[in-house]
Coordinates of C-alpha atoms and ligand atoms in Angstrom, one line a residue:
X1 CA 16.8 3.2 37.8
X2 CA 14.0 5.7 37.3
X3 CA 13.2 6.5 33.7
X4 CA 11.3 9.5 32.4
X5 CA 8.8 7.2 30.6
X6 CA 8.1 3.5 30.4
X7 CA 8.0 3.8 26.6
X8 CA 9.4 6.2 24.0
X9 CA 8.0 5.6 20.5
X10 CA 9.8 7.1 17.5
X11 CA 7.4 7.8 14.7
X12 CA 3.7 8.7 15.0
X13 CA 2.6 6.9 11.9
X14 CA 0.2 3.9 11.7
X15 CA 2.2 1.5 13.9
X16 CA 3.6 4.0 16.3
X17 CA 0.3 5.7 17.1
X18 CA -1.5 2.4 17.7
X19 CA 1.3 1.1 19.9
X20 CA 1.5 4.4 21.9
X21 CA -2.2 4.5 22.5
X22 CA -2.6 0.9 23.5
X23 CA 0.5 0.9 25.7
X24 CA -0.9 4.0 27.5
X25 CA -4.2 2.1 27.9
X26 CA -2.3 -0.7 29.7
X27 CA -1.1 2.0 32.2
X28 CA 2.3 2.7 30.7
X29 CA 3.8 6.3 30.7
X30 CA 4.3 6.9 27.0
X31 CA 6.0 9.6 24.9
X32 CA 5.9 9.6 21.1
X33 CA 8.4 11.6 19.0
X34 CA 7.4 12.7 15.4
X35 CA 9.3 15.0 13.1
X36 CA 6.7 15.1 10.4
X37 CA 2.9 15.2 10.3
X38 CA 0.9 12.9 12.6
X39 CA -0.4 9.8 11.0
X40 CA 2.8 9.1 9.0
X41 CA 2.9 7.8 5.4
X42 CA -0.6 6.3 5.2
X43 CA -2.4 9.4 6.2
X44 CA -0.2 12.1 4.6
X45 CA 1.4 10.6 1.5
X46 CA 0.0 7.1 1.2
X47 CA -3.2 5.1 1.4
X48 CA -5.7 7.9 2.2
X49 CA -4.7 10.6 -0.3
X50 CA -4.1 8.0 -2.9
X51 CA -7.6 6.5 -2.5
X52 CA -9.0 10.0 -2.7
X53 CA -7.1 10.4 -6.0
X54 CA -8.4 7.1 -7.2
X55 CA -12.0 8.1 -6.6
X56 CA -11.3 11.3 -8.5
X57 CA -9.9 9.4 -11.4
X58 CA -13.0 7.2 -11.9
X59 CA -15.5 10.0 -12.6
X60 CA -14.4 10.4 -16.2
X61 CA -15.4 6.8 -17.1
X62 CA -18.6 7.1 -15.0
X63 CA -19.7 10.2 -16.8
X64 CA -19.0 8.5 -20.1
X65 CA -20.9 5.3 -19.1
X66 CA -23.8 7.3 -17.8
X67 CA -25.2 7.9 -21.3
X68 CA -26.1 4.3 -21.8
X69 CA -28.2 4.5 -18.6
X70 CA -30.1 7.5 -19.9
X71 CA -28.2 10.3 -18.3
X72 CA -26.9 13.2 -20.3
X73 CA -24.0 14.8 -18.6
X74 CA -23.0 18.4 -19.6
X75 CA -19.6 19.7 -20.4
X76 CA -16.9 18.2 -18.2
X77 CA -13.7 19.7 -16.8
X78 CA -11.4 18.4 -14.2
X79 CA -10.0 20.9 -11.7
X80 CA -6.9 19.3 -10.1
X81 CA -6.3 22.3 -7.8
X82 CA -9.8 21.9 -6.3
X83 CA -9.2 18.3 -5.7
X84 CA -5.9 19.0 -4.1
X85 CA -7.4 21.7 -1.8
X86 CA -10.2 19.3 -0.6
X87 CA -7.7 16.5 -0.2
X88 CA -5.4 18.7 1.9
X89 CA -8.3 19.8 4.1
X90 CA -9.2 16.2 4.8
X91 CA -5.6 15.2 5.6
X92 CA -5.3 18.2 8.0
X93 CA -8.5 17.0 9.7
X94 CA -7.0 13.5 10.1
X95 CA -3.8 15.0 11.5
X96 CA -6.0 16.6 14.2
X97 CA -7.8 13.3 14.8
X98 CA -4.4 11.6 15.4
X99 CA -3.4 14.4 17.9
X100 CA -6.6 14.0 19.8
X101 CA -6.3 10.2 19.9
X102 CA -2.8 10.5 21.5
X103 CA -3.8 13.3 23.8
X104 CA -6.9 11.5 25.1
X105 CA -4.8 8.4 25.7
X106 CA -2.4 10.5 27.9
X107 CA 0.5 10.1 25.5
X108 CA 3.1 12.9 25.6
X109 CA 3.7 14.3 22.1
X110 CA 7.2 15.5 21.3
X111 CA 8.0 17.3 18.0
X112 CA 11.3 16.7 16.3
X113 CA 13.7 14.2 14.9
X114 CA 14.8 11.5 17.3
X115 CA 18.0 9.5 17.5
X116 CA 19.1 6.8 19.9
X117 CA 21.8 7.7 22.4
X118 CA 22.0 4.5 24.4
X119 CA 19.7 1.5 25.0
X120 CA 17.4 3.6 27.2
X121 CA 17.9 7.2 25.9
X122 CA 16.5 9.1 22.9
X123 CA 17.7 12.5 21.9
X124 CA 15.5 15.1 20.3
X125 CA 17.6 18.1 19.6
X126 CA 19.3 18.9 22.9
X127 CA 16.7 17.1 24.9
X128 CA 17.4 13.7 26.3
X129 CA 14.5 11.4 27.2
X130 CA 14.9 8.1 29.0
X131 CA 12.6 5.1 28.9
X132 CA 12.6 1.5 29.9
X133 CA 11.6 0.5 26.3
X134 CA 12.2 2.2 23.0
X135 CA 9.9 1.4 20.0
X136 CA 11.1 2.4 16.6
X137 CA 8.3 2.9 14.1
X138 CA 9.9 5.2 11.6
X139 CA 8.4 3.6 8.5
X140 CA 10.0 3.7 5.0
X141 CA 11.1 6.3 2.4
X142 CA 10.9 6.3 -1.4
X143 CA 14.0 4.8 -3.0
X144 CA 15.1 6.2 -6.4
X145 CA 17.9 5.0 -8.6
X146 CA 20.9 7.2 -9.3
X147 CA 19.9 7.8 -12.9
X148 CA 21.4 11.1 -14.3
X149 CA 18.8 13.8 -13.9
X150 CA 16.9 12.0 -11.2
X151 CA 16.5 15.4 -9.4
X152 CA 13.8 16.2 -12.0
X153 CA 11.7 13.2 -10.9
X154 CA 8.8 13.1 -8.4
X155 CA 8.5 10.4 -5.8
X156 CA 5.3 9.4 -4.1
X157 CA 6.0 12.0 -1.4
X158 CA 5.9 15.0 -3.9
X159 CA 3.2 13.7 -6.1
X160 CA 0.5 14.5 -3.6
X161 CA 1.6 18.2 -3.6
X162 CA 1.4 18.8 -7.3
X163 CA -0.3 22.1 -8.1
X164 CA -1.6 21.1 -11.5
X165 CA -2.2 18.0 -13.5
X166 CA 0.6 17.5 -16.0
X167 CA -0.6 16.9 -19.5
X168 CA 1.8 14.0 -20.1
X169 CA 3.0 11.8 -17.2
X170 CA 5.5 8.9 -17.1
X171 CA 5.4 6.5 -14.2
X172 CA 8.5 4.4 -13.7
X173 CA 8.2 1.2 -11.6
X174 CA 6.3 -2.0 -11.5
X175 CA 5.0 -2.2 -7.9
X176 CA 1.5 -1.5 -6.7
X177 CA 2.1 2.2 -6.2
X178 CA 3.3 2.5 -9.8
X179 CA 0.2 0.8 -11.3
X180 CA -2.1 2.8 -9.0
X181 CA -0.6 6.1 -10.2
X182 CA -0.7 5.1 -13.8
X183 CA -4.4 4.6 -13.4
X184 CA -4.9 7.8 -11.4
X185 CA -3.1 10.0 -14.0
X186 CA -4.8 8.4 -16.9
X187 CA -8.2 8.6 -15.3
X188 CA -7.7 12.3 -14.6
X189 CA -7.0 12.9 -18.2
X190 CA -3.2 12.9 -18.5
X191 CA -1.5 11.0 -21.4
X192 CA 0.1 8.3 -19.3
X193 CA 3.1 6.0 -20.0
X194 CA 4.3 3.4 -17.5
X195 CA 7.8 2.0 -17.9
X196 CA 8.9 -1.2 -16.1
X197 CA 12.2 -2.8 -16.6
X198 CA 11.0 -6.4 -15.9
X199 CA 8.8 -8.7 -18.1
X200 CA 5.6 -8.1 -16.2
X201 CA 4.7 -5.8 -13.3
X202 CA 3.4 -6.7 -9.9
X203 CA 5.9 -9.4 -9.0
X204 CA 4.5 -11.6 -6.2
X205 CA 0.9 -11.3 -7.4
X206 CA -1.0 -14.0 -9.2
X207 CA 0.2 -14.4 -12.8
X208 CA -3.3 -14.4 -14.3
X209 CA -4.2 -11.2 -12.4
X210 CA -1.0 -9.5 -13.5
X211 CA -1.6 -10.3 -17.2
X212 CA -5.2 -9.3 -17.0
X213 CA -4.5 -6.0 -15.5
X214 CA -1.8 -5.2 -18.1
X215 CA -4.4 -6.0 -20.8
X216 CA -7.1 -3.8 -19.2
X217 CA -4.7 -0.9 -18.7
X218 CA -3.7 -1.1 -22.4
X219 CA -7.3 -1.2 -23.5
X220 CA -7.9 2.0 -21.6
X221 CA -5.1 3.7 -23.5
X222 CA -2.2 3.6 -21.0
X223 CA 1.1 3.3 -22.9
X224 CA 2.5 0.3 -20.9
X225 CA 6.0 -0.7 -21.7
X226 CA 7.8 -3.7 -20.1
X227 CA 11.5 -4.3 -20.5
X228 CA 11.9 -0.5 -20.5
X229 CA 13.9 1.8 -18.3
X230 CA 15.1 5.4 -18.2
X231 CA 18.9 6.0 -18.6
X232 CA 18.8 9.8 -18.5
X233 CA 16.4 12.6 -17.6
X234 CA 16.9 16.1 -19.1
X235 CA 14.9 19.3 -18.6
X236 CA 13.9 20.9 -21.9
X237 CA 12.0 24.0 -22.8
X238 CA 8.8 22.0 -23.2
X239 CA 9.1 19.6 -20.2
X240 CA 11.3 16.6 -19.7
X241 CA 13.1 14.3 -22.1
X242 CA 13.6 10.7 -21.0
X243 CA 16.2 8.7 -22.7
X244 CA 15.2 5.0 -22.6
X245 CA 17.4 1.9 -22.5
X246 CA 16.7 1.2 -26.2
X247 CA 18.1 4.6 -27.1
X248 CA 14.7 6.1 -27.9
X249 CA 13.5 9.4 -26.3
X250 CA 10.2 10.0 -24.5
X251 CA 8.9 13.6 -24.0
X252 CA 6.9 14.1 -20.9
X253 CA 5.9 16.8 -18.5
X254 CA 6.4 14.9 -15.2
X255 CA 8.1 11.6 -14.3
X256 CA 7.0 9.8 -11.2
X257 CA 9.4 7.2 -9.8
X258 CA 7.7 4.5 -7.8
X259 CA 10.7 2.2 -7.7
X260 CA 10.4 0.9 -4.1
X261 CA 10.8 2.0 -0.6
X262 CA 13.7 1.6 1.9
X263 CA 13.4 1.3 5.7
X264 CA 13.8 4.7 7.4
X265 CA 16.7 3.9 9.7
X266 CA 19.4 6.4 8.6
X267 CA 20.6 8.8 11.3
X268 CA 18.9 6.9 14.1
X269 CA 22.2 5.8 15.7
X270 CA 21.4 2.1 15.4
X271 CA 24.9 0.9 14.5
X272 CA 26.6 2.6 17.4
X273 CA 24.1 0.9 19.7
X274 CA 24.5 -2.5 18.1
X275 CA 20.9 -2.8 16.8
X276 CA 21.2 -5.3 14.1
X277 CA 20.0 -4.2 10.6
X278 CA 19.6 -6.2 7.4
X279 CA 20.8 -5.6 3.9
X280 CA 18.4 -2.8 3.1
X281 CA 18.7 -1.1 6.5
X282 CA 15.6 -2.9 7.9
X283 CA 15.7 -3.5 11.7
X284 CA 16.0 -7.2 12.3
X285 CA 13.5 -8.3 15.0
X286 CA 12.4 -11.6 16.6
X287 CA 8.9 -13.0 16.5
X288 CA 7.7 -10.5 19.1
X289 CA 9.3 -7.4 17.3
X290 CA 12.2 -7.2 19.7
X291 CA 15.6 -6.1 18.2
X292 CA 19.0 -7.4 19.0
X293 CA 19.2 -4.9 21.9
X294 CA 16.6 -6.1 24.4
X295 CA 15.1 -2.7 25.3
X296 CA 14.7 -1.6 21.7
X297 CA 11.7 -2.9 19.6
X298 CA 10.6 -2.1 16.1
X299 CA 7.4 -2.4 14.1
X300 CA 5.9 -1.5 10.8
X301 CA 7.7 -0.7 7.5
X302 CA 11.0 -0.1 9.2
X303 CA 11.2 -3.9 9.8
X304 CA 10.3 -4.6 6.1
X305 CA 8.2 -7.6 7.0
X306 CA 4.9 -6.9 5.1
X307 CA 4.6 -3.2 4.4
X308 CA 1.0 -2.4 4.8
X309 CA -0.9 -0.2 7.2
X310 CA -3.1 -3.0 8.8
X311 CA 0.1 -5.0 9.4
X312 CA 1.8 -2.1 11.1
X313 CA -1.3 -1.6 13.3
X314 CA -1.4 -5.4 14.1
X315 CA 2.3 -5.4 15.0
X316 CA 1.7 -2.3 17.2
X317 CA -1.2 -4.1 19.0
X318 CA 1.0 -7.2 19.5
X319 CA 3.8 -5.1 20.9
X320 CA 1.6 -3.3 23.5
X321 CA 0.1 -6.6 24.6
X322 CA 3.5 -8.3 24.9
X323 CA 5.3 -5.5 26.7
X324 CA 2.6 -3.9 28.8
X325 CA -0.4 -6.1 28.7
X326 CA 1.3 -9.3 30.1
X327 CA 0.0 -11.3 27.1
X328 CA 3.0 -12.2 24.9
X329 CA 1.5 -12.0 21.4
X330 CA 3.3 -12.7 18.1
X331 CA 2.2 -10.8 15.0
X332 CA 1.3 -13.1 12.2
X333 CA 1.9 -12.4 8.5
X334 CA 0.0 -15.2 6.8
X335 CA -3.1 -14.9 4.6
X336 CA -3.1 -11.1 4.8
X337 CA -5.7 -9.8 2.4
X338 CA -4.6 -6.8 0.3
X339 CA -5.8 -4.7 -2.6
X340 CA -4.2 -2.8 -5.4
X341 CA -6.2 0.3 -6.3
X342 CA -5.3 0.1 -9.9
X343 CA -8.0 0.6 -12.6
X344 CA -9.6 -1.9 -12.5
X345 CA -8.6 -2.9 -9.0
X346 CA -7.0 -6.1 -7.6
X347 CA -8.0 -7.9 -4.4
X348 CA -6.0 -10.9 -3.2
X349 CA -5.6 -13.2 -0.2
X350 CA -3.5 -16.3 0.4
X351 CA -1.2 -18.1 -2.1
X352 CA -0.9 -17.2 -5.8
X353 CA -1.3 -20.2 -8.2
X354 CA 2.5 -20.1 -8.6
X355 CA 3.2 -20.2 -4.8
X356 CA 0.5 -22.9 -4.3
X357 CA 2.1 -25.1 -7.0
X358 CA 5.5 -24.7 -5.5
X359 CA 4.4 -25.3 -1.9
X360 CA 1.6 -27.8 -2.3
X361 CA 2.2 -29.4 -5.6
X362 CA -1.2 -30.7 -6.5
X363 CA -3.6 -27.8 -6.7
X364 CA -6.9 -27.1 -8.5
X365 CA -7.5 -23.8 -10.1
X366 CA -11.0 -22.3 -10.6
X367 CA -11.2 -19.3 -12.8
X368 CA -13.8 -17.2 -14.5
X369 CA -13.5 -14.1 -16.7
X370 CA -16.6 -12.1 -17.7
X371 CA -18.0 -8.8 -18.7
X372 CA -19.5 -7.2 -15.6
X373 CA -23.3 -6.7 -15.7
X374 CA -22.9 -2.9 -15.6
X375 CA -21.1 -2.9 -18.9
X376 CA -23.7 -5.0 -20.8
X377 CA -25.4 -1.6 -21.4
X378 CA -22.4 0.6 -21.6
X379 CA -20.6 -1.7 -24.1
X380 CA -17.3 -1.0 -22.3
X381 CA -14.8 -3.7 -23.2
X382 CA -13.8 -4.6 -19.7
X383 CA -13.3 -8.1 -18.2
X384 CA -13.5 -9.0 -14.5
X385 CA -11.4 -12.0 -13.4
X386 CA -12.1 -14.2 -10.3
X387 CA -9.9 -17.1 -9.3
X388 CA -9.6 -19.6 -6.5
X389 CA -6.6 -21.8 -5.9
X390 CA -7.5 -25.0 -4.0
X391 CA -5.4 -27.8 -2.4
X392 CA -6.6 -31.0 -4.2
X393 CA -5.8 -33.3 -1.3
X394 CA -7.4 -31.3 1.5
X395 CA -9.9 -29.2 -0.5
X396 CA -8.7 -26.1 1.4
X397 CA -8.9 -22.8 -0.4
X398 CA -5.3 -21.6 -0.5
X399 CA -5.8 -18.3 -2.4
X400 CA -8.5 -16.1 -3.8
X401 CA -7.7 -13.4 -6.4
X402 CA -9.7 -10.9 -8.3
X403 CA -9.4 -8.2 -10.9
X404 CA -12.4 -5.9 -11.2
X405 CA -14.3 -3.1 -9.6
X406 CA -14.4 -3.2 -5.8
X407 CA -12.0 -6.1 -5.6
X408 CA -10.7 -5.0 -2.2
X409 CA -14.3 -4.9 -0.8
X410 CA -15.0 -8.4 -2.1
X411 CA -11.8 -10.0 -1.1
X412 CA -12.0 -8.7 2.5
X413 CA -14.9 -11.1 3.1
X414 CA -13.2 -14.0 1.5
X415 CA -10.1 -13.2 3.6
X416 CA -12.1 -14.3 6.6
X417 CA -12.9 -17.6 4.9
X418 CA -9.4 -18.2 3.8
X419 CA -8.0 -17.3 7.3
X420 CA -10.5 -19.8 8.9
X421 CA -9.3 -22.5 6.6
X422 CA -12.4 -22.8 4.5
X423 CA -12.7 -25.6 2.0
X424 CA -13.9 -25.4 -1.6
X425 CA -16.9 -27.5 -0.6
X426 CA -17.8 -24.9 2.0
X427 CA -17.7 -22.1 -0.5
X428 CA -19.8 -24.2 -2.8
X429 CA -22.4 -24.7 -0.1
X430 CA -22.6 -20.9 0.4
X431 CA -25.4 -19.2 -1.6
X432 CA -24.6 -16.3 -3.7
X433 CA -25.9 -12.8 -3.6
X434 CA -27.5 -12.2 -7.0
X435 CA -26.6 -10.3 -9.2
X436 CA -23.1 -9.5 -7.9
X437 CA -19.6 -10.1 -9.0
X438 CA -18.9 -11.6 -5.5
X439 CA -21.3 -14.5 -6.1
X440 CA -18.9 -15.8 -8.8
X441 CA -16.6 -16.9 -5.9
X442 CA -19.3 -19.4 -4.7
X443 CA -20.4 -20.6 -8.1
X444 CA -17.1 -21.7 -9.6
X445 CA -17.7 -25.4 -10.4
X446 CA -15.2 -26.7 -13.0
X447 CA -11.4 -26.5 -12.5
X448 CA -9.5 -25.2 -15.5
Ligands
LIG1 C1 1.9 6.0 -2.1 C2 1.6 4.9 -1.0 C3 0.4 4.3 -1.0 C4 0.2 3.3 0.0 N1 -1.0 2.7 -0.1 C5 -1.3 1.7 0.9 C6 -2.6 1.1 0.9 O1 -3.4 1.4 0.0 N2 -2.9 0.2 1.8 C7 -1.9 -0.1 2.8 O2 -2.2 -1.0 3.7 N3 -0.7 0.5 2.8 C8 -0.4 1.4 1.9 N4 0.8 2.0 1.9 C9 1.8 1.6 2.9 C10 1.5 2.2 4.2 O3 1.5 3.6 4.1 C11 2.7 1.8 5.2 O4 2.8 0.4 5.3 C12 2.4 2.3 6.6 O5 2.2 3.7 6.7 C13 3.5 1.9 7.6 O6 3.3 2.4 8.9 P1 4.5 2.7 9.8 O7 3.9 3.0 11.2 O8 5.5 1.6 9.7 O9 5.3 3.9 9.3 P2 4.8 5.4 8.8 O10 3.3 5.4 8.7 O11 5.6 5.7 7.6 O12 5.2 6.3 10.0 C14 6.6 6.6 10.3 C15 6.6 7.9 11.0 O13 7.9 8.1 11.6 C16 8.3 9.4 11.4 N5 9.8 9.4 11.6 C17 10.7 8.8 10.8 N6 12.0 9.0 11.3 C18 11.8 9.7 12.4 C19 12.7 10.2 13.4 N7 14.0 9.9 13.4 N8 12.2 10.9 14.5 C20 10.9 11.2 14.6 N9 10.0 10.7 13.7 C21 10.4 10.0 12.6 C22 7.9 9.8 10.0 O14 7.8 11.2 9.9 C23 6.5 9.1 10.0 O15 5.5 10.0 10.4 C24 1.1 3.0 0.9 C25 2.4 3.6 0.9 C26 2.6 4.6 0.0 C27 3.9 5.3 0.0

């Protein structure tokens, strides 16, 4: 049977764009369907605009710290609208880069919302497109609870389109996006409250790091409340009134819900086709990202394996190699380094202490907490934490964790070591770069 294309990709986000371009590079005839802006979540309403906001949020502290280093800084004013304008221009530029990448690879771009008609046909409006393979890379979508008044809340989609900085912001949630936005709003000058219904935020991260971040955020003045949730949101003349689970009220100007994301599978026609999905709507795939229907594949957040851009890219690369490159390649999801761009930031790779104890039993923990050199002059009360988790029997480094400035930049390098199976002795034999925070990772001598 002759198909219109060898591959139709649904979604031109991180994973879909990478898979389209590489598959075309292997000689496949590829079309990609996108109903939003090219680049998907990461480029438009995720990693990139968020990191730009994080940069913006750090200047206030930097200006304040400058005095100890001899700099007098004049009157300060933060213009959110200007930041938003510059951010929008950069995102528009990136949208153009994505279009060029696809065009130069010879990928046919189709605008619109796609749904599956049969195992080899995708419909976009009235148009039917056939392909030997279909790749679903539709990502995820913010998931908000059904709290009364939830229509007054922002999700991470809308937060990037705010026209002005609210004076008072409440962030609801305990995942990495929630802590990042609490830091962003506070740093920009909003009176910030973060509410999380659990005992401690950032479930799945190392316990020491979670506790240390909570302490640093509180020191900065963020009103961080655990065991706290919103039961009702009401619009008032002055803003919003949140009723909390203890019956108290909290007045705020904006409430951001960062309460998780769900796979974007609704309306795709998966059920009718027999594509197996999991409890949260995620597409169930095998080790090679193939769904229960052999011609249908899925990568990225829609499969809910590890929802990060580099993972979606990696799965896209493995897909293209497997299907069009004649090199069956399984994506791996172990020892993936990651960062939380909170203030201060977190970097982490490998097992947390809790996971290591559960999986390996006998582990050694090396930990150091100290005031960074920069703050010896500023006097700022900030602690950096570095931590290694080591298997006592094999001496292998199972996990490396950090809380402090540039944690992501530092942990990326350690990620190579952990992935290569480095031992503690090998880290000890590595000389430090002095004076840096990173050198602490090779000078930790006594287990705690
Ligand atoms: C606020 C925020 C911050 C984040 N920060 C980071 C970070 O710092 N680091 C990191 O690694 N990850 C981060 N992420 C996660 C990262 O953005 C995702 O893991 C990544 O974008 C997933 O890529 P994807 O290809 O699976 O899907 P996406 O990039 O979401 O792309 C999916 C695309 O499919 C399109 N689409 C959906 N349905 C259809 C349809 N039926 N027809 C046509 N098109 C469709 C969508 O419009 C979208 O463009 C963040 C996410 C958020 C929300």
